[in-house]
mmCIF file of C-alpha atoms and ligand atoms in Angstrom:
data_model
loop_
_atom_site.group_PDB
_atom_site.id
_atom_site.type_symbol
_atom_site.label_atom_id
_atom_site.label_comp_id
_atom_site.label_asym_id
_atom_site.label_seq_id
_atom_site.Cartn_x
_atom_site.Cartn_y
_atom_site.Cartn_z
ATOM 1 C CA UNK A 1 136.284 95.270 149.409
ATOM 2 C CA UNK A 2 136.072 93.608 146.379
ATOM 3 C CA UNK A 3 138.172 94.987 143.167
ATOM 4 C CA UNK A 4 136.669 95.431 139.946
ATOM 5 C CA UNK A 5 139.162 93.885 137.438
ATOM 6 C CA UNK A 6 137.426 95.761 134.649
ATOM 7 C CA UNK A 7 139.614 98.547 134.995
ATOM 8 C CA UNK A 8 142.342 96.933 135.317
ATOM 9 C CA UNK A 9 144.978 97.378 132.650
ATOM 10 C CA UNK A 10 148.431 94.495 132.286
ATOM 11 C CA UNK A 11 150.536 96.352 134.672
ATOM 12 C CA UNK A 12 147.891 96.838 137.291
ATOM 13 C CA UNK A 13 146.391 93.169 137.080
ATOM 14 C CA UNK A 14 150.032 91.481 137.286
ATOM 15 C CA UNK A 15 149.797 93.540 140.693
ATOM 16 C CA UNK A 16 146.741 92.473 141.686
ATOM 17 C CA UNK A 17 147.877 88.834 140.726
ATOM 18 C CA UNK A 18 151.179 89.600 142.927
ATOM 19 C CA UNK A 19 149.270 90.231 145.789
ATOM 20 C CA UNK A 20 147.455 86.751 145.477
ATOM 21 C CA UNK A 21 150.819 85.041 145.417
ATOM 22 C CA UNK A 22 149.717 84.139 142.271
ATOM 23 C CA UNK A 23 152.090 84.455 138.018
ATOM 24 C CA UNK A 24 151.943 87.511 136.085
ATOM 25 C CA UNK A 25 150.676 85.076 133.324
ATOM 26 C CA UNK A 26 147.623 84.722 134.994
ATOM 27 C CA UNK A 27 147.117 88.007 134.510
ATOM 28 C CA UNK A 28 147.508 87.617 130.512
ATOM 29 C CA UNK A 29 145.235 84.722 131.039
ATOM 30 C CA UNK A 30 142.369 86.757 132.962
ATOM 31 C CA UNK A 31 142.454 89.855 130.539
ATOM 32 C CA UNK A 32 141.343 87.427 127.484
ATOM 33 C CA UNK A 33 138.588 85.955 129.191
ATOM 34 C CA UNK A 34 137.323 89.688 130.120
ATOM 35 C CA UNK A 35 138.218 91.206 127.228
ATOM 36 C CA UNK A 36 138.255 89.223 123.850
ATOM 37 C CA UNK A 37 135.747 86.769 125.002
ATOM 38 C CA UNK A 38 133.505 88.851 127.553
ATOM 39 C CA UNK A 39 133.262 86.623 130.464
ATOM 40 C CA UNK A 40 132.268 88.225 133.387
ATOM 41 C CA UNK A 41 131.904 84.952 135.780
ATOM 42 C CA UNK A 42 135.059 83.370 137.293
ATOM 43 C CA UNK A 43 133.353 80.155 136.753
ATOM 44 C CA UNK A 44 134.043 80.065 133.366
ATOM 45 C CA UNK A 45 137.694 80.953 133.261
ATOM 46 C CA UNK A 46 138.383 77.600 132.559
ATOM 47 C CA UNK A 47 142.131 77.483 131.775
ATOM 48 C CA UNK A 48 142.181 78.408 135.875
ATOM 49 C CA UNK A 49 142.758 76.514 138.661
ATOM 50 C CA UNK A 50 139.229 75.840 140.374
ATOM 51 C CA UNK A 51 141.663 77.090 143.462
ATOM 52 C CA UNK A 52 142.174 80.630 141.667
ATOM 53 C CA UNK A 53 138.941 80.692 140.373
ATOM 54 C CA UNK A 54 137.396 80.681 144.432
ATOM 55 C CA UNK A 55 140.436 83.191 145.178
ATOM 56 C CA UNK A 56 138.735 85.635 142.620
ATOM 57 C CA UNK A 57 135.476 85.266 143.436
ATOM 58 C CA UNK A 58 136.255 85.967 147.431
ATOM 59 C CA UNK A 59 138.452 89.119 145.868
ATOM 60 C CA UNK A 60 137.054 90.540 142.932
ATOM 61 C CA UNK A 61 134.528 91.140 140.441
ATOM 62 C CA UNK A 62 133.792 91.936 136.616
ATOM 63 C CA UNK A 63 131.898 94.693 136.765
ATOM 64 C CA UNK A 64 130.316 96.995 133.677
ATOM 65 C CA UNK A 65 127.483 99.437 133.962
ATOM 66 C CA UNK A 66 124.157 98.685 133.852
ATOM 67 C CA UNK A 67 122.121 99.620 130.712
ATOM 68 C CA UNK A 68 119.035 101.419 131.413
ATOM 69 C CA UNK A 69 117.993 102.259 127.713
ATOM 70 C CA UNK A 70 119.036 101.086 124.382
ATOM 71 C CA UNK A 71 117.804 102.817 121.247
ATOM 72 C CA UNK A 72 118.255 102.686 117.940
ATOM 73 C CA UNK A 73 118.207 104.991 114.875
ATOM 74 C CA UNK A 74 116.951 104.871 111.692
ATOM 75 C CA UNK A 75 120.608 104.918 110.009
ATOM 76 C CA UNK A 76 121.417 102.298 112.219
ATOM 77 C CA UNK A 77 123.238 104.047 115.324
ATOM 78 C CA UNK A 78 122.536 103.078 118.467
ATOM 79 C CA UNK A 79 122.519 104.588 121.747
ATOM 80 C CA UNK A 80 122.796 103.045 125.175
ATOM 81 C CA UNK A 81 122.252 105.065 128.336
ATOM 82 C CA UNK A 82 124.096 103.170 130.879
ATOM 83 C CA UNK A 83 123.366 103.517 134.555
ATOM 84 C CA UNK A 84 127.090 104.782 136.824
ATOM 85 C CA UNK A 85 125.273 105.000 140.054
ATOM 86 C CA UNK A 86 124.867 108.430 140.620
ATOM 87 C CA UNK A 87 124.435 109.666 137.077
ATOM 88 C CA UNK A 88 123.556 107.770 133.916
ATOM 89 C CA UNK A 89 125.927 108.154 130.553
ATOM 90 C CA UNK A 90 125.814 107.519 126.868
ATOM 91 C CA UNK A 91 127.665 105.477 124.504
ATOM 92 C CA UNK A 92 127.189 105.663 120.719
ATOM 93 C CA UNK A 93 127.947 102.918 118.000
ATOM 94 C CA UNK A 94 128.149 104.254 114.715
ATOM 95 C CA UNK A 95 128.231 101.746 112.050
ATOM 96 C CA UNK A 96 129.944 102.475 108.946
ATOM 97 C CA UNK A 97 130.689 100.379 105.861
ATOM 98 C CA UNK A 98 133.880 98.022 106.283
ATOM 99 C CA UNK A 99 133.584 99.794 110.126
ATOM 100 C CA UNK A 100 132.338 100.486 113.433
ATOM 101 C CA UNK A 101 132.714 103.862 115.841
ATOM 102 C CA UNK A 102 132.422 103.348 119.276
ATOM 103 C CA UNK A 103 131.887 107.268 120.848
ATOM 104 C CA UNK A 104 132.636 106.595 124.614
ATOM 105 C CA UNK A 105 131.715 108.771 127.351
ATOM 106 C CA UNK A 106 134.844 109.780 130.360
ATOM 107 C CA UNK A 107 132.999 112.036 132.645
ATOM 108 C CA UNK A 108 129.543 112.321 133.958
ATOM 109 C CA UNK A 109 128.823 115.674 132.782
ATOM 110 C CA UNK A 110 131.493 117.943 131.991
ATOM 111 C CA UNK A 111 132.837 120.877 133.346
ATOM 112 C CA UNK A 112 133.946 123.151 130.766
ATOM 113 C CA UNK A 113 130.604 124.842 129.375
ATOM 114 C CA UNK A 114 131.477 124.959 126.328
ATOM 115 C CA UNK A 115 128.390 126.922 124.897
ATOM 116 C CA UNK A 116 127.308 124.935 121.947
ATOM 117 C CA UNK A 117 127.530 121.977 123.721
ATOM 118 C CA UNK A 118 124.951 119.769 125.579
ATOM 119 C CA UNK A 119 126.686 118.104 127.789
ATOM 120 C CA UNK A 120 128.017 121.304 129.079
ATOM 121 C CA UNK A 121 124.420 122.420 129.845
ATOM 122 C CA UNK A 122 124.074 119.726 132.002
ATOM 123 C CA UNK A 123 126.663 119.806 134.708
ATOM 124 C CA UNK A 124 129.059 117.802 136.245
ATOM 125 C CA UNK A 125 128.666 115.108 138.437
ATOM 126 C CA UNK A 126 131.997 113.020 138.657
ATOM 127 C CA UNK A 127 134.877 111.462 136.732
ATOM 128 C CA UNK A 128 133.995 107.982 135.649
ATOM 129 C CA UNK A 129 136.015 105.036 136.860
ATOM 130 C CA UNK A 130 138.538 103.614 134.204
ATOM 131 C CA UNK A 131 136.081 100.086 134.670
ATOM 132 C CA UNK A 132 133.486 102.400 133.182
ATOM 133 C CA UNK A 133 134.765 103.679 130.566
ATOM 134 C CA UNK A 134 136.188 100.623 129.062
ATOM 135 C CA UNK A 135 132.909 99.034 130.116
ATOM 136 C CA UNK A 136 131.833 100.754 127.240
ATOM 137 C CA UNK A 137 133.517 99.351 125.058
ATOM 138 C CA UNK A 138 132.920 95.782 127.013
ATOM 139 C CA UNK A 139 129.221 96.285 126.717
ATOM 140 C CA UNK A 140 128.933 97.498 123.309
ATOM 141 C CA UNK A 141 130.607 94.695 121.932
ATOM 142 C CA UNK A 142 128.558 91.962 124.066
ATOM 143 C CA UNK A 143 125.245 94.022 123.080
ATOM 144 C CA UNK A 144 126.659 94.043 119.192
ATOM 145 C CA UNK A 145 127.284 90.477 119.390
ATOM 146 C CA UNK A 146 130.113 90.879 116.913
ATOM 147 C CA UNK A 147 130.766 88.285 114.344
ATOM 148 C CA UNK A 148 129.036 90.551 111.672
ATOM 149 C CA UNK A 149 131.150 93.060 109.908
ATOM 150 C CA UNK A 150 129.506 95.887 110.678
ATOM 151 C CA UNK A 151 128.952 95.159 114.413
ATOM 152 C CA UNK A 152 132.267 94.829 115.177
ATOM 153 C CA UNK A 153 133.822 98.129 116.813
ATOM 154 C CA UNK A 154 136.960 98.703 114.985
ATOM 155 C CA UNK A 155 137.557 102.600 116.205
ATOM 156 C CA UNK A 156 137.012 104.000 119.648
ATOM 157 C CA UNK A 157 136.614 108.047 119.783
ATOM 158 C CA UNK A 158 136.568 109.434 123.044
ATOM 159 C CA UNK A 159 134.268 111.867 121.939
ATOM 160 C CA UNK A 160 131.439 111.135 124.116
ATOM 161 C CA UNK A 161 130.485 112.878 127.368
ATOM 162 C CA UNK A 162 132.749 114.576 128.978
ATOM 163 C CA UNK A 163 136.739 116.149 129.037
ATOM 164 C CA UNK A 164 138.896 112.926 128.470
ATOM 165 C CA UNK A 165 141.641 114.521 129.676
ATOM 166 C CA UNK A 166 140.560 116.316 132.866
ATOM 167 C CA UNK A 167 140.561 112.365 133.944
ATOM 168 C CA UNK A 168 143.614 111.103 132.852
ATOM 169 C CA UNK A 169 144.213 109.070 135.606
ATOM 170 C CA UNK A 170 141.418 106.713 134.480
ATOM 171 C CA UNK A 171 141.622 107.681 130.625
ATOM 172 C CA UNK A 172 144.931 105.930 130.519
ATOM 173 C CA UNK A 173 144.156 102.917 131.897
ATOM 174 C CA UNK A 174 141.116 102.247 129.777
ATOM 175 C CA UNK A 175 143.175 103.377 126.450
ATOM 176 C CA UNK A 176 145.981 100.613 127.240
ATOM 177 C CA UNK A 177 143.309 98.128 127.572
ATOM 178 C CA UNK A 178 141.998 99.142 124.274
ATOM 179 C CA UNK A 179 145.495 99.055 122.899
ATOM 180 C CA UNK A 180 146.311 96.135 124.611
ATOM 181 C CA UNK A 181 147.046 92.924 122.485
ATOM 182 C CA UNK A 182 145.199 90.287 124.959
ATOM 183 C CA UNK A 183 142.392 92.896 125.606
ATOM 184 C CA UNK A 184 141.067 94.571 122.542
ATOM 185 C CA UNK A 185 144.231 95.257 120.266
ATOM 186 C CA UNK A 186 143.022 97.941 118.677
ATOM 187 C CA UNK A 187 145.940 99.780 117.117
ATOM 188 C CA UNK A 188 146.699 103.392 118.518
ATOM 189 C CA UNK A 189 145.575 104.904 114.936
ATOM 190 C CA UNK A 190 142.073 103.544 115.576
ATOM 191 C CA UNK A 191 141.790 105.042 118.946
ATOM 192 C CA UNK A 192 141.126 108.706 119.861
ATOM 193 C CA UNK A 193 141.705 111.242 122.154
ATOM 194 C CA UNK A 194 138.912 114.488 121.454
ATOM 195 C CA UNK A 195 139.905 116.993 123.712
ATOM 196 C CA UNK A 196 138.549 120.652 123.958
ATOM 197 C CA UNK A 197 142.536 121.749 124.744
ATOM 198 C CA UNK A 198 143.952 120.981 127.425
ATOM 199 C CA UNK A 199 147.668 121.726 127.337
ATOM 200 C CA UNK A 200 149.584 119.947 129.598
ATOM 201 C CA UNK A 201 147.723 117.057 129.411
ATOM 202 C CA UNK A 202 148.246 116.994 125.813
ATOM 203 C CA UNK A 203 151.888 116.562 126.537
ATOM 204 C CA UNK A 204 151.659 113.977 128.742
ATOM 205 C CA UNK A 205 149.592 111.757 126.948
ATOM 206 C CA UNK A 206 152.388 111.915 124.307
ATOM 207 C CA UNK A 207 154.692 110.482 127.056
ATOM 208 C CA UNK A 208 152.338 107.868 127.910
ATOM 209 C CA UNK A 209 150.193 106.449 125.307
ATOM 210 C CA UNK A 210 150.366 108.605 122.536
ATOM 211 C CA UNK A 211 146.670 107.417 120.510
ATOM 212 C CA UNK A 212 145.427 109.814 117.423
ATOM 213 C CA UNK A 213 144.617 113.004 119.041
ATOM 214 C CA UNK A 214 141.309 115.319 117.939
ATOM 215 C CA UNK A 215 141.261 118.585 119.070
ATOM 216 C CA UNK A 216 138.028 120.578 119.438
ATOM 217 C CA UNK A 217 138.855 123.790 117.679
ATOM 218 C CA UNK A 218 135.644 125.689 116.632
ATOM 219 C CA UNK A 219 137.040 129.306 116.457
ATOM 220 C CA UNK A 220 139.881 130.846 114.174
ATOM 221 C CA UNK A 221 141.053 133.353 117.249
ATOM 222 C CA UNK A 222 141.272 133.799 121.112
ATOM 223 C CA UNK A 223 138.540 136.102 120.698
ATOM 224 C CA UNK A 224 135.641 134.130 119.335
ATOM 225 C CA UNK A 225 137.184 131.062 121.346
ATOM 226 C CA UNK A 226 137.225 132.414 124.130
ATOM 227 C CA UNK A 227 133.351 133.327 123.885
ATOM 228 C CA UNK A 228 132.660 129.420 122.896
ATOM 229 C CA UNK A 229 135.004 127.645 124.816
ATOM 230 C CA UNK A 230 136.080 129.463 128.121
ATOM 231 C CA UNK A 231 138.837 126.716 128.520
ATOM 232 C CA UNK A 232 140.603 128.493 125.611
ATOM 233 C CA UNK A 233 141.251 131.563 128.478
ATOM 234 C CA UNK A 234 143.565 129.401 130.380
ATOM 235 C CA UNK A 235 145.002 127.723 127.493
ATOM 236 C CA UNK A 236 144.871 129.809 124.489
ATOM 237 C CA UNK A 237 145.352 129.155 120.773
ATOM 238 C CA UNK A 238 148.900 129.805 120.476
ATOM 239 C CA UNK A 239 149.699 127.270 123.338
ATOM 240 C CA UNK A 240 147.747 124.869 121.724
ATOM 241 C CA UNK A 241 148.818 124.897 118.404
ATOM 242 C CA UNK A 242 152.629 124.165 119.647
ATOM 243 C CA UNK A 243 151.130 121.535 122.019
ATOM 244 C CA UNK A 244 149.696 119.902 118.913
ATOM 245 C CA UNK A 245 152.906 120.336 117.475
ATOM 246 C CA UNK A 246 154.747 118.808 120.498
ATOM 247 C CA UNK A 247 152.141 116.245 120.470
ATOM 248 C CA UNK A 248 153.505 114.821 116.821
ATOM 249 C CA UNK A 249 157.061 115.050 117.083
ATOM 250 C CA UNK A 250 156.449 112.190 118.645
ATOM 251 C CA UNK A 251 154.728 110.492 115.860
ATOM 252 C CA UNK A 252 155.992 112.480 112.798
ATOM 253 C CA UNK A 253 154.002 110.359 110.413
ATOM 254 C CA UNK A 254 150.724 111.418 112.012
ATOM 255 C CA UNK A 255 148.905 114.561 111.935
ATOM 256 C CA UNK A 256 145.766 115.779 114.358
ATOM 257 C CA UNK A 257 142.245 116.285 113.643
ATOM 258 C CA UNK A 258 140.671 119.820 114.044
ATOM 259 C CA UNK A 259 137.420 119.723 114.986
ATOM 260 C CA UNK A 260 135.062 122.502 113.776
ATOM 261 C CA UNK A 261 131.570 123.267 114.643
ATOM 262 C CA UNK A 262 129.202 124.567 112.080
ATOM 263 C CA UNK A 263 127.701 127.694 113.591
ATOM 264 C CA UNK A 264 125.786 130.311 110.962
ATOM 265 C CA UNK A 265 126.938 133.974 111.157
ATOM 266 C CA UNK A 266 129.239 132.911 114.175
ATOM 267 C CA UNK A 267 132.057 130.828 112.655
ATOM 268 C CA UNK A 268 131.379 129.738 109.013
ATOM 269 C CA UNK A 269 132.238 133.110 106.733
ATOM 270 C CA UNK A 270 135.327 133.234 104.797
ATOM 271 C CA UNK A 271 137.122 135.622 106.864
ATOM 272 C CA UNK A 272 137.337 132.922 109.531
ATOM 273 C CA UNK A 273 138.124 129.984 107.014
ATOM 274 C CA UNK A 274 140.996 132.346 106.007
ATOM 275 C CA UNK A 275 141.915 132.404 109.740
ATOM 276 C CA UNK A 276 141.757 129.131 110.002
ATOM 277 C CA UNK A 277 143.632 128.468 107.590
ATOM 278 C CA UNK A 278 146.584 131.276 108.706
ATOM 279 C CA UNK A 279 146.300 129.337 112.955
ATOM 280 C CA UNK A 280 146.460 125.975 111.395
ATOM 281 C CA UNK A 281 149.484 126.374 108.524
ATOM 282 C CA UNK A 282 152.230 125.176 110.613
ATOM 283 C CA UNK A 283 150.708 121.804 112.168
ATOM 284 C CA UNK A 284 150.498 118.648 110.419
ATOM 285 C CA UNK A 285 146.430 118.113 110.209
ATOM 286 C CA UNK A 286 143.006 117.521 108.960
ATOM 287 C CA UNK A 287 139.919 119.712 109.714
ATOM 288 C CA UNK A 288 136.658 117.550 110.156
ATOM 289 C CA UNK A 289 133.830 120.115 109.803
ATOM 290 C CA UNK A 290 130.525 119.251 112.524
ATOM 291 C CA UNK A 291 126.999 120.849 111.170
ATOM 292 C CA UNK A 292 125.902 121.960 114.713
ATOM 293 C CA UNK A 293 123.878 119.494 116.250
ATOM 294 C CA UNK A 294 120.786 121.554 117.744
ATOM 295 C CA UNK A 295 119.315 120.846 121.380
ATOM 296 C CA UNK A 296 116.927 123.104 123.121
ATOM 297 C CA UNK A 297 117.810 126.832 123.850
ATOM 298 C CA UNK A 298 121.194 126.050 122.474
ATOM 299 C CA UNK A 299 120.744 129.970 121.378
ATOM 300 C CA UNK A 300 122.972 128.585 118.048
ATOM 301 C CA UNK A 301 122.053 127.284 114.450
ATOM 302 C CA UNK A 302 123.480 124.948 112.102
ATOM 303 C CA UNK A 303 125.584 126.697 109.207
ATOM 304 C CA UNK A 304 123.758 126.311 105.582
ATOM 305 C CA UNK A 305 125.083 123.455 103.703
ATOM 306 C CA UNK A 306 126.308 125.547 100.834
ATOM 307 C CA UNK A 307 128.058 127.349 103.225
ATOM 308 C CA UNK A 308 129.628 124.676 104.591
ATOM 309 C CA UNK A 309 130.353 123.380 101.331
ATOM 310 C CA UNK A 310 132.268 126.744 100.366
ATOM 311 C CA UNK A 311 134.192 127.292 103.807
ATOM 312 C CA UNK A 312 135.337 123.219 102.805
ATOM 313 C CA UNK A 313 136.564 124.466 99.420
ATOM 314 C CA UNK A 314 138.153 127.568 100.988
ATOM 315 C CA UNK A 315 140.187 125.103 103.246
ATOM 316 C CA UNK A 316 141.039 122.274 100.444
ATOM 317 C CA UNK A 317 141.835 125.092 97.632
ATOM 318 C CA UNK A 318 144.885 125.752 100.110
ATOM 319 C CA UNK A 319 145.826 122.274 100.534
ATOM 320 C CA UNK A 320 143.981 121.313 103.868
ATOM 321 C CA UNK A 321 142.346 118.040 103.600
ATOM 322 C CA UNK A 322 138.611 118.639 105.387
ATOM 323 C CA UNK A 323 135.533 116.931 105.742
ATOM 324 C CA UNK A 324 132.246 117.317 106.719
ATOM 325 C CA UNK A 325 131.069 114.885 109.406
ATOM 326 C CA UNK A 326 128.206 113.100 108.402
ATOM 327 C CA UNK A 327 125.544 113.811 110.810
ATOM 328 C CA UNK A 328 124.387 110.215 112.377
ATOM 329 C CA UNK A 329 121.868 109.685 114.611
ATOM 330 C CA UNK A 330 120.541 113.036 115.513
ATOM 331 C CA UNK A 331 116.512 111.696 115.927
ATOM 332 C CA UNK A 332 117.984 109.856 118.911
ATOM 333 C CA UNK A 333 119.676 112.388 120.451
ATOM 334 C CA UNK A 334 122.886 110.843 119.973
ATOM 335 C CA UNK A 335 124.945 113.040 117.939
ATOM 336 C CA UNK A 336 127.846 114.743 118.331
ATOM 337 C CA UNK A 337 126.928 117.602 121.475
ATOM 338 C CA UNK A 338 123.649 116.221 122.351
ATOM 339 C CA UNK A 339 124.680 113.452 125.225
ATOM 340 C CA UNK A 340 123.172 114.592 127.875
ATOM 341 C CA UNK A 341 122.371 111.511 129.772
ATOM 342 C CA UNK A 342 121.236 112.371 133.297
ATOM 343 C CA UNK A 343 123.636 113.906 135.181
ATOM 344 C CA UNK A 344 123.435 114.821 138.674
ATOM 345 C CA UNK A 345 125.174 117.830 139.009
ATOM 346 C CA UNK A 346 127.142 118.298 142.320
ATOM 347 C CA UNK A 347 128.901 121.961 141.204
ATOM 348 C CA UNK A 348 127.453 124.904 141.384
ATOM 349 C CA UNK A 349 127.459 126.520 137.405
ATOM 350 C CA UNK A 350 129.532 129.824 138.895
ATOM 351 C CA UNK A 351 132.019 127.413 140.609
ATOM 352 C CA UNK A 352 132.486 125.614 137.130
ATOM 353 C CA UNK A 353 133.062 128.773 135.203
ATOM 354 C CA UNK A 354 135.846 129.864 138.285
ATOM 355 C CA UNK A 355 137.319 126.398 137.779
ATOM 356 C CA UNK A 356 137.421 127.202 134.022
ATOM 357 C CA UNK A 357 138.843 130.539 134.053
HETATM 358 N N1 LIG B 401 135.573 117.308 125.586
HETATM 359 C C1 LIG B 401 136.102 116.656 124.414
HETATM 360 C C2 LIG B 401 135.286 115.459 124.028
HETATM 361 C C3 LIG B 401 133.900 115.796 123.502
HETATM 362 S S1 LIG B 401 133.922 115.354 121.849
HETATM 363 C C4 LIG B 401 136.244 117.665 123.295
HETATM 364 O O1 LIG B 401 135.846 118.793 123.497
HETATM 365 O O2 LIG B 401 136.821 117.347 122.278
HETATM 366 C C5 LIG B 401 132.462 115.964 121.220
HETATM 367 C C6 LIG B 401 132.711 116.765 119.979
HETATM 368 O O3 LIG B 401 131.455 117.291 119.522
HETATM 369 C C7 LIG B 401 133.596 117.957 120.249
HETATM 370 O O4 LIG B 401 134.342 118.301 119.133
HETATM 371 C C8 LIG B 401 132.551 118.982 120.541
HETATM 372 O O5 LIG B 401 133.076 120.275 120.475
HETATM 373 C C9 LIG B 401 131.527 118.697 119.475
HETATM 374 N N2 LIG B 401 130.223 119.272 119.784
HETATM 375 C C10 LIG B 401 129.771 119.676 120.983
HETATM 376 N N3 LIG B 401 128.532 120.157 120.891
HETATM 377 C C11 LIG B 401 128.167 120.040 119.593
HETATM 378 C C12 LIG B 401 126.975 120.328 118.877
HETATM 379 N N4 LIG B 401 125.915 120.827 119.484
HETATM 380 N N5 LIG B 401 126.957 120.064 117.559
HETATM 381 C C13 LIG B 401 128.019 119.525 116.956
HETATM 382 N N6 LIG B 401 129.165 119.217 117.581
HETATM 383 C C14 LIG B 401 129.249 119.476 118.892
#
């Protein structure tokens, strides 16, 4: 069987390269032409021996996912539905002034059900392969064709379908790559890790490749959490908050990013921004408000901008720095909650919620 050197990150390749009798700097060699300049043919590795070059093509392949649609919004996001055999996933590019957002997808589906959440709604097929997710990445940026400013990605969120870090074991090779000087050199500020809370994963990413870390907050207390998020009953809010803590003693001069839905009359009065605001004192942070993205029979509406606005005041009169995230590309499906993709689900919704719980 032939391996797909997508996925591949230094340490594995030099491996890989090992067991070809072949020079770890081959393996420096190889991730450039993948990586920085997109090749995808051994043919065109040039700087290789024409020997190698027939080794790699008997033994391995370059292989991203197949895009099946590609649309794009009036504000200029754009949305590619990519094809990962069983399922189909999205990836967003969100081009900003002076930058560009990649929003990359780790799991086909997702199986924590959160309940304002798309994805959720869809199911869960598999974890996706760490040659898929930083196929992403490797097809957004031949799609983009670079070279202008604002189609370069300069920031990857992992904020796209799926739990990142209920697949580590692929998540981490894909971020290295991203971090990686001869892949994509992306510094680890301009990388991040969204997760809905997931404790002890939290602490091992800080051993391993500590990136910026999001964490999907959305309720004040274990209460309304655990309503909206049914992770939050295995790991509640106090365990979080010192995971976040643990997370930056490793990286004092960073802080996390709360993420907080916009839901009217179930999380946006002042009572809970006061709440907030008591759960979140003793962690180094910013809170990035989300006006709810709607989807059908979500059972939820998006908060009223003035109260938005206010429960934003509340939080910067005490000192918080927050923001409300600019809502991009909703009329194409692609904001934040509403990648659904096509997912075909292989749990059963009760066995989800007992996996959950
Ligand atoms: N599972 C990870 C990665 C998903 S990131 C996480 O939970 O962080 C997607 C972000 O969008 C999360 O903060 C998620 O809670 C938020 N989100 C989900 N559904 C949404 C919706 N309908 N409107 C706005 N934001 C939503």
């Amino acid at each position: 069987m032939s391996v797909n050197l997508l996925g591949l990150d230094a340490g594995a390749l030099a491996g890989f390269f090992a067991t070809l009798g072949e020079k770890p700097f081959r393996s420096r060699q190889t991730l450039r032409w993948v990586h920085q300049l997109g090749i995808g043919e051994f043919d065109g590795m040039t700087d290789l021996a024409k020997s190698l070059r027939e080794k790699l093509a008997a033994s391995a392949t370059v292989e991203a996912p197949r895009i099946v649609a590609d649309t794009t919004a009036p504000d200029g996001t754009r949305k590619w539905l990519l094809d990962v055999g069983s399922s189909a996933i999205e990836t967003v590019f969100i081009p900003e002034a002076g930058r560009g957002t990649l929003c990359v997808s780790s799991q086909a589906g997702c199986t924590l059900d959160c309940r304002f959440c798309s994805t959720g709604k869809q199911g869960f097929n598999r974890n996706l392969t760490a040659a898929e997710i930083v196929g992403q990445l490797w097809v957004a940026r031949r799609e983009l064709g670079a070279n202008r400013a604002d189609r370069i990605v300069s920031n990857v969120v992992m904020m796209g379908m799926g739990e990142p870090l209920l697949n580590y074991e692929n998540v981490v090779p894909a971020l290295r790559l991203m971090l990686d000087d001869n892949a994509y050199g992306l510094s680890r500020r301009r990388v991040t890790v969204s997760t809905a809370g997931i404790v002890p994963m939290i602490d091992r990413l800080r051993e391993d490749c500590p990136v910026a870390l999001a964490v999907s907050l959305h309720a004040p207390t274990d209460r309304l959490r655990d309503e909206l998020m049914p992770i939050n009953r295995k790991y509640p809010l106090r365990d979080l908050m010192a995971a976040c803590n643990r997370y930056l003693e490793r990286a004092p001069r960073d802080s996390i990013t709360f993420e907080y839905v916009m839901l009217d009359g179930v999380n946006d009065r002042p009572a809970d921004a006061r709440a907030l605001l008591a759960l979140i004192g003793e962690v180094s942070c910013k809170v990035n408000l989300i006006p709810f993205n709607p989807f059908p029979n979500s059972g939820f509406r998006r908060s009223p901008p003035d109260r938005i606005r206010r429960f934003a005041a509340h939080l910067q009169a005490a000192g918080v720095i927050a923001t409300t995230r600019k809502t991009r590309g909703d009329n194409i499906e692609a904001a934040c909650g509403q990648l659904a993709g096509k997912v075909d689900d292989r749990t059963r919704r009760s066995l989800r919620i007992a996996r959950v719980a």
